[in-house]
Amino acid sequence: MHSVIVENIIKTYGKKKEVAALSAISFEIPKGELFGLIGPDGAGKTTLFRILTTLLLADSGNARVDGFDVVKEYKSIRKRVGYMPGKFSLYPDLTVEENLNFFATIFNTSISENYDLIKDIYIQIEPFKKRRAGKLSGGMKQKLALSCALIHRPSVLFLDEPTTGVDAVSRKEFWEMLKGLKQQGITILVSTPYMDEAGLCDKVALLQNGKILSIHTPQGIVDDFSDPLWAVKSTGMLHLLNDLLALEAVKDAYPFGEFHHVVLKNESGKKELEQFVQSRAKDHAVMQAVKPDIEDCFISLMKN
Amino acid sequence: MTGDKVITADKLTKRYGDFVAVDHISFEVHKGEIFGFLGANGAGKTTAMRMLCGLSLPTSGKATVAGFDVYRENEKIKQNIGYMSQKFSLYEDLTVKENMRFYGGIYGMSDAFIKNKTASILDQLHLQKEGNKLVKALPLGWKQKLAFSVAIFHEPGIVFLDEPTGGVDPVTRREFWNMIYQASESGITIFVTTHYMDEAEYCNRVSIMVDGKIEALDSPAQLKKIYEAGSMEDVFLQLARKAVRAAD
């Protein structure tokens, strides 16, 4: 059974429909899956979230959440999904506890009834339950927002860029929390601009300019990258990049942390690259084979 | 100015009541250097940056930016630095050219300078046809690159970049860093914060703040050696996990 089904969803903005936010998007999410929507700002992630949470109408296409149609049965969907928007949307003048109570009451439940579901997350902010939400730190706001999105025990959880602007440590913690929720059987759709988070999902869709570039397991996406990939470094990295790009055998080269990643047109290009690296021995040039990651795949898909 | 040091901080401190947001930080940044300023949320980066930009007075300690004192010459500092953040950069309801006219005007550039500079930036970014378009009509990636060009429009000696690449696609992110390299080669000093650890590798030197203090400061290669880490992400995680105070 699928928790989310999206079929040919099209959404445009502007008087003349000149801005294509989503261009015929289709995908499905099986129940209990952690599904990642990976793409930069402006890719269409938030538009898709708003359509699936029944806050925005698509121009055309169909979508179902937990078996219900997003247009005809929007009321049923609203009762059973949790939504954490990208912008902090709780009441800054209410305390932590008041916010949580408010959302529980709206959904006709209570904190105590579903405490077990939020316990691991809420316990971290409970010492501050008398503090106003507006006075919380970024990390604590995020935990409160997640608690509020969960308090009615939703079957599908929508998280729009929960880790944007969050440091590497807090990001890791947040993904640990998601793993815990997944084990409780909740289907999770999460969006992120951080490519390195893709590997933590069961399946991901890479989204760019309203189109799905690829949709697969993280391993599947990486396996689809068929060109030979090498990592090269030397002193004077900026010049090295320009020289690499000038090589006949090189399809693409771009900075990648400490190294430049070099995509070759085919396996036989290795020879030219080896000769080039040897010729730069005085610059301490080294090359090594490297496995592509999601970011390599995204770059390659964007450029094709 | 002291030699080629364009930023000096000596025991720079900012307190809010009992809370020491920035706790005796000392460092120097050299001309043309790309200096990465990292830290977890709440470590004190923004407060430190605001002091260096002349926007907030320190509680104690010394600092100079572009040769000017952060206590007495903060107006001079503002004239001699560029600033760009992901949150605010350009006016969406002005055209590309109007934005440049506006920033050039604010920094007291002459009409002739503004005209020439506008033309050369549009050329460089291949935006000749977009000069009269509203900024809000441009794709995000172009906006970020344009925002950087506008931040160094008045040819400052130093530019402060506060998470300039958040949410940007991986191709544009790299094009952006290419612009940073070029600016640095032309002698502009770059002071940059980021949450992308691969970008920390692109810096000449990186400082990592934890709980208001600078816990580490060195080249990425050295830091990885010292912390026996495979990547800057490992270095960062090792240090940031030591933090005791709540993230902000």
Coordinates of C-alpha atoms in Angstrom, one line a residue:
Chain A
M1 CA 0.0 0.0 0.0
H2 CA 1.3 3.4 -0.9
S3 CA 1.1 6.3 1.6
V4 CA 1.7 9.0 -1.1
I5 CA 0.8 8.8 -4.8
V6 CA 1.7 11.7 -7.1
E7 CA 0.6 11.5 -10.7
N8 CA 1.5 14.1 -13.3
I9 CA 1.2 17.0 -11.0
I10 CA 1.7 20.4 -12.7
K11 CA 1.8 23.7 -11.0
T12 CA 2.5 27.1 -12.5
Y13 CA 2.6 30.6 -11.0
G14 CA 2.1 34.0 -12.5
K15 CA -0.8 35.6 -14.4
K16 CA 0.2 33.9 -17.7
K17 CA 1.4 30.7 -15.9
E18 CA 4.9 31.7 -17.0
V19 CA 6.6 30.2 -14.0
A20 CA 6.6 26.4 -14.1
A21 CA 7.1 25.3 -10.4
L22 CA 6.3 21.6 -11.0
S23 CA 6.4 20.0 -14.5
A24 CA 4.4 16.8 -14.5
I25 CA 5.8 15.2 -11.4
S26 CA 5.0 11.5 -10.6
F27 CA 6.2 9.2 -7.8
E28 CA 4.9 6.9 -5.1
I29 CA 6.0 6.4 -1.5
P30 CA 5.2 3.0 0.1
K31 CA 3.9 3.0 3.7
G32 CA 6.7 3.3 6.3
E33 CA 9.3 4.6 3.9
L34 CA 11.6 7.6 4.6
F35 CA 11.5 9.4 1.3
G36 CA 13.8 12.3 0.5
L37 CA 13.2 15.2 -1.9
I38 CA 16.6 16.6 -2.7
G39 CA 17.0 19.8 -4.5
P40 CA 18.2 23.4 -4.3
D41 CA 16.0 26.4 -3.5
G42 CA 13.5 27.0 -6.2
A43 CA 13.4 23.4 -7.3
G44 CA 9.7 23.1 -6.3
K45 CA 10.0 21.3 -3.0
T46 CA 7.8 23.5 -1.0
T47 CA 5.1 23.7 -3.7
L48 CA 4.9 20.0 -3.8
F49 CA 4.6 19.9 0.0
R50 CA 1.8 22.4 0.0
I51 CA -0.1 20.5 -2.7
L52 CA 0.2 17.2 -0.7
T53 CA -0.8 18.8 2.6
T54 CA -3.9 20.3 0.8
L55 CA -2.8 23.9 1.2
L56 CA -2.4 24.6 -2.5
L57 CA -4.2 23.3 -5.6
A58 CA -2.3 21.9 -8.5
D59 CA -3.1 23.1 -12.1
S60 CA -3.6 19.5 -13.1
G61 CA -2.7 15.9 -12.1
N62 CA -3.8 13.8 -9.2
A63 CA -2.3 13.1 -5.8
R64 CA -3.4 10.9 -2.9
V65 CA -2.2 10.8 0.7
D66 CA -3.0 7.8 2.8
G67 CA -5.5 6.8 0.3
F68 CA -7.4 10.1 0.2
D69 CA -7.6 12.5 -2.7
V70 CA -5.9 15.9 -2.0
V71 CA -8.8 17.8 -3.5
K72 CA -12.0 15.9 -2.8
E73 CA -11.0 14.5 0.5
Y74 CA -8.8 17.2 1.9
K75 CA -10.4 17.2 5.3
S76 CA -9.5 13.6 5.9
I77 CA -5.9 14.3 4.9
R78 CA -5.6 17.2 7.3
K79 CA -6.6 15.0 10.2
R80 CA -4.0 12.4 9.6
V81 CA -0.8 14.2 8.3
G82 CA 1.8 16.1 10.3
Y83 CA 3.4 19.1 8.6
M84 CA 6.5 21.0 9.6
P85 CA 6.9 23.9 7.3
G86 CA 10.4 25.3 6.4
K87 CA 9.6 28.5 8.3
F88 CA 9.1 28.4 12.0
S89 CA 5.3 28.5 12.3
L90 CA 4.5 28.0 16.0
Y91 CA 3.1 30.7 18.3
P92 CA 6.1 32.7 19.6
D93 CA 4.1 34.2 22.4
L94 CA 2.9 30.8 23.8
T95 CA 5.2 28.7 25.9
V96 CA 6.7 25.4 24.8
E97 CA 4.0 23.5 26.7
E98 CA 1.2 25.8 25.6
N99 CA 2.1 25.3 21.9
L100 CA 2.2 21.5 22.3
N101 CA -1.1 21.6 24.2
F102 CA -2.7 23.8 21.6
F103 CA -1.9 21.5 18.7
A104 CA -2.9 18.4 20.7
T105 CA -6.3 20.0 21.5
I106 CA -6.9 21.1 17.9
F107 CA -6.6 17.4 16.9
N108 CA -8.8 16.3 19.7
T109 CA -6.1 14.5 21.6
S110 CA -3.8 15.3 24.6
I111 CA -0.1 15.3 25.3
S112 CA -0.4 12.4 27.6
E113 CA -2.2 10.2 25.1
N114 CA 0.6 10.3 22.5
Y115 CA 3.5 11.1 24.8
D116 CA 5.3 7.9 23.9
L117 CA 5.7 9.0 20.3
I118 CA 7.3 12.3 21.0
K119 CA 9.1 11.4 24.2
D120 CA 12.6 11.0 22.8
I121 CA 12.4 14.4 21.1
Y122 CA 10.3 16.4 23.6
I123 CA 12.4 15.2 26.6
Q124 CA 15.2 17.3 25.3
I125 CA 13.2 20.6 25.5
E126 CA 11.0 19.7 28.4
P127 CA 13.3 21.5 30.9
F128 CA 12.3 24.7 29.0
K129 CA 8.6 24.0 28.8
K130 CA 7.7 27.3 30.6
R131 CA 9.7 29.3 28.1
R132 CA 8.0 31.2 25.2
A133 CA 8.6 29.5 21.9
G134 CA 9.9 32.8 20.4
K135 CA 12.8 32.8 22.9
L136 CA 14.0 29.3 22.1
S137 CA 17.3 28.6 20.2
G138 CA 17.1 27.4 16.6
G139 CA 17.7 23.7 17.6
M140 CA 15.1 23.8 20.3
K141 CA 12.5 25.4 18.0
Q142 CA 13.1 22.6 15.5
K143 CA 12.5 20.0 18.2
L144 CA 9.3 21.7 19.4
A145 CA 8.0 22.1 15.8
L146 CA 8.6 18.4 15.2
S147 CA 6.9 17.5 18.5
C148 CA 3.8 19.6 17.5
A149 CA 3.7 18.0 14.1
L150 CA 3.7 14.6 15.7
I151 CA 1.3 15.1 18.7
H152 CA -1.8 13.7 16.9
R153 CA 0.1 10.6 15.8
P154 CA 0.0 11.3 12.1
S155 CA 0.3 8.4 9.6
V156 CA 2.3 10.6 7.1
L157 CA 4.8 13.2 8.2
F158 CA 5.9 16.1 5.9
L159 CA 9.1 17.9 6.8
D160 CA 10.1 20.8 4.6
E161 CA 13.8 21.5 4.9
P162 CA 14.0 20.7 8.6
T163 CA 17.9 21.0 8.6
T164 CA 18.4 24.1 6.5
G165 CA 20.8 26.5 8.2
V166 CA 21.5 23.9 10.9
D167 CA 25.0 23.0 11.8
A168 CA 26.5 19.6 11.1
V169 CA 26.1 18.3 14.6
S170 CA 22.4 19.2 15.0
R171 CA 21.7 17.8 11.5
K172 CA 23.1 14.4 12.5
E173 CA 20.9 14.4 15.6
F174 CA 17.9 15.3 13.6
W175 CA 18.3 12.4 11.2
E176 CA 18.7 10.1 14.2
M177 CA 15.3 11.3 15.4
L178 CA 13.8 10.6 12.0
K179 CA 15.1 7.0 12.1
G180 CA 13.4 6.5 15.4
L181 CA 10.1 7.8 14.0
K182 CA 10.4 5.5 10.9
Q183 CA 10.6 2.6 13.2
Q184 CA 7.3 3.6 14.6
G185 CA 5.8 3.0 11.2
I186 CA 5.3 6.6 10.2
T187 CA 5.8 7.4 6.5
I188 CA 8.1 10.4 6.2
L189 CA 8.6 12.8 3.3
V190 CA 11.5 15.1 4.0
S191 CA 13.1 17.7 1.8
T192 CA 16.6 19.0 2.0
P193 CA 19.1 21.1 -0.1
Y194 CA 22.0 19.1 1.5
M195 CA 23.0 16.4 -0.9
D196 CA 24.9 14.4 1.8
E197 CA 21.6 13.8 3.6
A198 CA 20.3 11.8 0.7
G199 CA 22.2 8.7 1.8
L200 CA 20.1 8.6 5.0
C201 CA 16.8 8.1 3.1
D202 CA 15.3 4.8 1.8
K203 CA 14.6 6.4 -1.5
V204 CA 15.2 9.9 -3.0
A205 CA 14.0 12.0 -5.8
L206 CA 16.5 14.6 -7.1
L207 CA 14.5 17.7 -8.0
Q208 CA 15.7 20.6 -10.1
N209 CA 13.6 23.4 -11.7
G210 CA 10.3 21.5 -11.1
K211 CA 11.5 18.3 -12.7
I212 CA 12.6 15.0 -11.2
L213 CA 16.1 14.3 -12.5
S214 CA 16.2 10.8 -11.0
I215 CA 14.3 8.8 -8.5
H216 CA 15.9 5.7 -6.8
T217 CA 17.5 4.3 -3.7
P218 CA 20.6 6.4 -2.8
Q219 CA 22.7 3.4 -3.9
G220 CA 20.7 3.1 -7.2
I221 CA 21.4 6.7 -8.0
V222 CA 25.1 6.3 -7.4
D223 CA 25.1 3.1 -9.5
D224 CA 23.6 5.0 -12.4
F225 CA 26.8 7.1 -12.6
S226 CA 28.6 5.2 -15.2
D227 CA 31.5 7.5 -16.2
P228 CA 35.0 6.9 -14.7
L229 CA 35.6 9.3 -11.8
W230 CA 38.9 10.4 -10.3
A231 CA 40.0 12.7 -7.6
V232 CA 43.0 14.9 -8.3
K233 CA 44.9 17.4 -6.1
S234 CA 48.1 19.5 -6.2
T235 CA 49.3 22.8 -5.1
G236 CA 47.5 25.7 -6.9
M237 CA 44.1 24.2 -7.1
L238 CA 42.5 26.9 -9.2
H239 CA 45.0 26.5 -12.0
L240 CA 44.8 22.8 -11.7
L241 CA 41.1 22.9 -12.3
N242 CA 41.5 25.0 -15.5
D243 CA 44.2 22.6 -16.8
L244 CA 42.1 19.6 -16.1
L245 CA 39.2 21.0 -17.9
A246 CA 41.4 21.6 -21.0
L247 CA 42.4 17.9 -21.2
E248 CA 40.8 16.0 -24.2
A249 CA 39.8 13.0 -22.1
V250 CA 38.0 15.1 -19.5
K251 CA 34.2 15.4 -19.6
D252 CA 33.9 17.5 -16.5
A253 CA 36.0 18.6 -13.5
Y254 CA 34.9 20.5 -10.4
P255 CA 36.1 21.2 -6.9
F256 CA 35.1 18.6 -4.4
G257 CA 36.5 19.4 -0.9
E258 CA 40.2 18.8 -0.7
F259 CA 40.3 17.3 -4.3
H260 CA 38.9 18.1 -7.7
H261 CA 36.6 15.5 -9.1
V262 CA 37.4 14.6 -12.7
V263 CA 34.8 12.9 -14.9
L264 CA 36.4 11.1 -17.9
K265 CA 34.6 10.6 -21.2
N266 CA 35.6 6.9 -21.1
E267 CA 38.0 4.4 -19.5
S268 CA 40.7 5.0 -22.0
G269 CA 41.0 8.6 -20.8
K270 CA 42.8 7.3 -17.7
K271 CA 46.1 7.2 -19.6
E272 CA 46.0 10.9 -20.5
L273 CA 45.1 11.8 -16.9
E274 CA 47.9 9.7 -15.5
Q275 CA 50.4 11.4 -17.9
F276 CA 49.1 14.8 -16.9
V277 CA 49.4 14.0 -13.2
Q278 CA 53.0 12.7 -13.7
S279 CA 53.9 15.9 -15.5
R280 CA 52.8 17.9 -12.4
A281 CA 54.9 16.0 -10.0
K282 CA 56.7 19.2 -9.0
D283 CA 53.3 20.5 -7.8
H284 CA 52.7 17.3 -5.8
A285 CA 49.9 16.2 -8.1
V286 CA 48.2 13.0 -7.1
M287 CA 45.2 11.1 -8.4
Q288 CA 43.1 8.4 -7.0
A289 CA 40.0 6.5 -8.1
V290 CA 36.9 7.7 -6.2
K291 CA 33.3 6.5 -5.9
P292 CA 30.7 9.0 -6.9
D293 CA 28.4 10.3 -4.3
I294 CA 24.9 11.9 -4.7
E295 CA 26.4 15.3 -5.3
D296 CA 28.5 14.0 -8.2
C297 CA 25.3 12.5 -9.6
F298 CA 23.3 15.7 -9.2
I299 CA 26.0 17.7 -11.0
S300 CA 26.1 15.2 -13.8
L301 CA 22.3 15.1 -14.2
M302 CA 22.1 18.9 -14.1
K303 CA 24.6 19.3 -16.8
N304 CA 23.1 16.6 -19.2
Chain B
M1 CA 47.8 49.1 8.6
T2 CA 50.1 46.6 10.2
G3 CA 51.9 44.8 7.4
D4 CA 49.6 42.7 5.3
K5 CA 47.2 42.0 8.2
V6 CA 43.8 43.2 7.3
I7 CA 42.0 41.9 10.3
T8 CA 43.5 41.6 13.8
A9 CA 41.5 40.5 16.8
D10 CA 43.1 40.4 20.3
K11 CA 41.1 38.9 23.2
L12 CA 38.0 40.3 21.5
T13 CA 35.0 39.7 23.9
K14 CA 31.3 40.4 23.9
R15 CA 29.2 39.9 27.0
Y16 CA 25.4 40.1 27.3
G17 CA 24.9 40.3 31.1
D18 CA 26.3 37.1 32.4
F19 CA 26.5 35.5 29.0
V20 CA 29.9 35.6 27.2
A21 CA 28.9 35.3 23.6
V22 CA 32.4 35.8 22.3
D23 CA 35.1 34.9 24.7
H24 CA 38.6 36.4 24.2
I25 CA 39.1 35.5 20.6
S26 CA 42.5 36.3 19.0
F27 CA 43.4 35.9 15.4
E28 CA 44.8 37.6 12.3
V29 CA 43.7 37.5 8.7
H30 CA 46.1 38.4 5.9
K31 CA 45.6 40.2 2.7
G32 CA 44.0 38.1 -0.1
E33 CA 43.4 35.2 2.3
I34 CA 40.2 33.1 2.2
F35 CA 39.5 32.7 5.9
G36 CA 36.7 30.3 6.9
F37 CA 34.9 31.1 10.1
L38 CA 33.1 28.0 11.3
G39 CA 31.2 27.0 14.3
A40 CA 28.0 25.3 15.4
N41 CA 24.8 27.4 15.8
G42 CA 25.2 29.5 18.8
A43 CA 28.9 29.3 19.0
G44 CA 29.2 33.1 18.6
K45 CA 30.1 33.5 14.9
T46 CA 27.4 36.1 14.2
T47 CA 28.3 38.2 17.2
A48 CA 32.0 38.1 16.3
M49 CA 31.2 39.0 12.8
R50 CA 29.0 41.9 13.8
M51 CA 31.8 43.4 15.9
L52 CA 34.3 43.1 13.0
C53 CA 31.8 44.8 10.7
G54 CA 31.5 47.7 13.0
L55 CA 27.9 47.0 13.9
S56 CA 28.3 46.0 17.5
L57 CA 30.7 47.4 20.1
P58 CA 32.9 44.8 21.9
T59 CA 32.8 44.6 25.7
S60 CA 36.6 44.3 25.8
G61 CA 39.6 43.3 23.8
K62 CA 41.0 44.9 20.6
A63 CA 40.3 44.5 16.9
T64 CA 41.2 46.3 13.7
V65 CA 39.6 45.8 10.3
A66 CA 41.2 47.3 7.2
G67 CA 43.5 49.2 9.6
F68 CA 40.6 50.8 11.5
D69 CA 39.7 50.4 15.1
V70 CA 36.4 48.7 15.9
Y71 CA 35.6 51.0 18.8
R72 CA 36.5 54.4 17.4
E73 CA 36.4 54.0 13.6
N74 CA 33.5 51.7 13.0
E75 CA 32.0 54.1 10.4
K76 CA 35.3 53.9 8.5
I77 CA 35.1 50.1 8.7
K78 CA 31.7 50.0 7.1
Q79 CA 33.0 52.1 4.2
N80 CA 35.9 49.7 3.6
I81 CA 34.3 46.3 3.7
G82 CA 31.7 44.5 1.6
Y83 CA 29.0 42.3 3.1
M84 CA 26.7 39.6 1.8
S85 CA 24.5 37.1 3.5
Q86 CA 22.1 34.5 2.2
K87 CA 19.2 36.1 4.0
F88 CA 19.6 39.6 2.5
S89 CA 21.4 40.7 -0.5
L90 CA 19.6 42.5 -3.3
Y91 CA 16.4 44.4 -3.6
E92 CA 14.0 42.2 -5.5
D93 CA 11.8 45.0 -6.8
L94 CA 14.7 46.9 -8.3
T95 CA 16.3 45.9 -11.6
V96 CA 19.8 44.5 -11.8
K97 CA 21.2 47.9 -12.8
E98 CA 19.2 49.8 -10.3
N99 CA 20.6 47.6 -7.5
M100 CA 24.1 48.5 -8.6
R101 CA 23.3 52.2 -8.9
F102 CA 21.9 52.0 -5.4
Y103 CA 24.8 50.3 -3.8
G104 CA 27.3 52.4 -5.7
G105 CA 25.5 55.5 -4.6
I106 CA 25.4 54.4 -0.9
Y107 CA 29.2 53.9 -1.0
G108 CA 29.7 57.3 -2.6
M109 CA 31.0 56.1 -5.9
S110 CA 30.9 58.6 -8.8
D111 CA 28.5 58.2 -11.7
A112 CA 31.3 57.4 -14.1
F113 CA 32.6 54.7 -11.8
I114 CA 29.1 53.2 -11.3
K115 CA 28.5 53.2 -15.1
N116 CA 31.8 51.5 -15.9
K117 CA 31.6 49.0 -13.1
T118 CA 28.0 48.1 -13.9
A119 CA 29.0 47.3 -17.5
S120 CA 32.0 45.2 -16.5
I121 CA 30.0 43.1 -14.0
L122 CA 27.2 42.5 -16.5
D123 CA 29.9 41.4 -19.0
Q124 CA 31.7 39.2 -16.5
L125 CA 28.4 37.4 -15.4
H126 CA 27.1 37.2 -19.0
L127 CA 24.0 39.2 -17.8
Q128 CA 24.2 41.9 -20.5
K129 CA 20.6 41.2 -21.5
E130 CA 19.3 41.0 -18.0
G131 CA 20.4 44.5 -16.8
N132 CA 17.0 46.0 -16.9
K133 CA 15.2 43.0 -15.5
L134 CA 13.8 43.0 -11.9
V135 CA 16.0 40.9 -9.6
K136 CA 13.1 38.8 -8.5
A137 CA 12.8 37.5 -12.1
L138 CA 16.3 36.0 -12.0
P139 CA 17.0 32.4 -11.1
L140 CA 18.4 32.0 -7.5
G141 CA 21.8 30.9 -8.7
W142 CA 22.2 34.1 -10.7
K143 CA 21.0 36.2 -7.8
Q144 CA 23.7 34.8 -5.5
K145 CA 26.5 35.5 -8.0
L146 CA 25.1 39.0 -8.7
A147 CA 24.9 39.6 -4.9
F148 CA 28.5 38.8 -4.5
S149 CA 29.5 41.2 -7.3
V150 CA 27.4 43.9 -5.7
A151 CA 29.0 43.2 -2.3
I152 CA 32.5 44.0 -3.9
F153 CA 31.1 46.7 -6.2
H154 CA 32.9 49.5 -4.3
E155 CA 36.1 47.5 -4.4
P156 CA 36.5 46.9 -0.7
G157 CA 39.7 45.4 0.7
I158 CA 37.7 42.8 2.7
V159 CA 34.4 41.1 2.1
F160 CA 32.4 39.3 4.7
L161 CA 30.2 36.4 3.4
D162 CA 27.7 35.0 5.9
E163 CA 26.5 31.6 4.6
P164 CA 26.5 32.8 1.0
T165 CA 25.7 29.4 -0.5
G166 CA 22.9 28.1 1.6
G167 CA 20.3 26.2 -0.5
V168 CA 22.2 26.8 -3.7
D169 CA 22.5 23.9 -6.3
P170 CA 25.9 22.1 -6.4
V171 CA 26.9 23.6 -9.8
T172 CA 26.1 27.2 -8.8
R173 CA 27.8 26.7 -5.5
R174 CA 31.0 25.8 -7.3
E175 CA 30.7 28.7 -9.7
F176 CA 30.2 30.9 -6.7
W177 CA 33.5 29.6 -5.1
N178 CA 35.2 30.3 -8.4
M179 CA 34.2 33.9 -8.0
I180 CA 35.6 33.9 -4.5
Y181 CA 38.9 32.5 -5.7
Q182 CA 39.1 35.2 -8.4
A183 CA 38.4 38.0 -5.9
S184 CA 41.0 36.6 -3.6
E185 CA 43.6 36.5 -6.4
S186 CA 42.9 40.2 -7.1
G187 CA 43.8 40.9 -3.5
I188 CA 40.4 41.0 -1.8
T189 CA 40.4 39.3 1.6
I190 CA 37.5 36.9 2.1
F191 CA 36.0 36.2 5.5
V192 CA 33.3 33.5 5.0
T193 CA 31.0 31.3 7.1
T194 CA 29.4 28.1 5.8
H195 CA 27.6 25.0 6.9
Y196 CA 29.0 23.0 4.0
M197 CA 32.1 21.2 5.2
D198 CA 33.5 20.7 1.7
E199 CA 33.7 24.4 1.4
A200 CA 35.9 24.6 4.5
E201 CA 38.4 22.8 2.3
Y202 CA 38.5 25.6 -0.2
C203 CA 39.7 28.1 2.5
N204 CA 43.3 28.9 3.1
R205 CA 42.8 28.8 6.8
V206 CA 39.8 27.9 8.9
S207 CA 38.9 28.8 12.5
I208 CA 36.3 26.8 14.4
M209 CA 34.4 28.4 17.3
V210 CA 33.0 26.4 20.2
D211 CA 31.1 28.1 23.1
G212 CA 32.4 31.6 22.2
K213 CA 36.1 30.6 21.9
I214 CA 38.2 29.8 18.9
E215 CA 39.1 26.1 19.5
A216 CA 41.1 25.5 16.4
L217 CA 42.7 27.7 13.7
D218 CA 44.9 26.4 10.9
S219 CA 44.9 25.3 7.3
P220 CA 42.5 22.5 6.5
A221 CA 45.4 20.1 5.8
Q222 CA 47.0 20.9 9.2
L223 CA 43.6 20.6 11.1
K224 CA 43.0 17.2 9.6
K225 CA 46.5 16.1 10.7
I226 CA 46.1 17.5 14.2
Y227 CA 42.7 15.9 14.7
E228 CA 43.6 12.7 12.8
A229 CA 40.5 13.2 10.7
G230 CA 39.7 12.1 7.2
S231 CA 37.8 15.2 6.4
M232 CA 36.9 18.7 7.7
E233 CA 33.5 17.4 8.6
D234 CA 35.3 15.0 11.1
V235 CA 37.3 17.8 12.5
F236 CA 34.2 19.9 12.9
L237 CA 32.2 17.2 14.5
Q238 CA 35.0 16.4 17.0
L239 CA 35.2 20.0 18.1
A240 CA 31.5 21.0 18.0
R241 CA 30.5 18.0 20.1
K242 CA 32.6 19.4 22.9
A243 CA 30.1 22.3 23.2
V244 CA 28.3 22.6 26.5
R245 CA 26.1 25.6 25.9
A246 CA 22.8 25.3 24.2
A247 CA 22.7 26.0 20.5
D248 CA 21.1 29.1 19.4

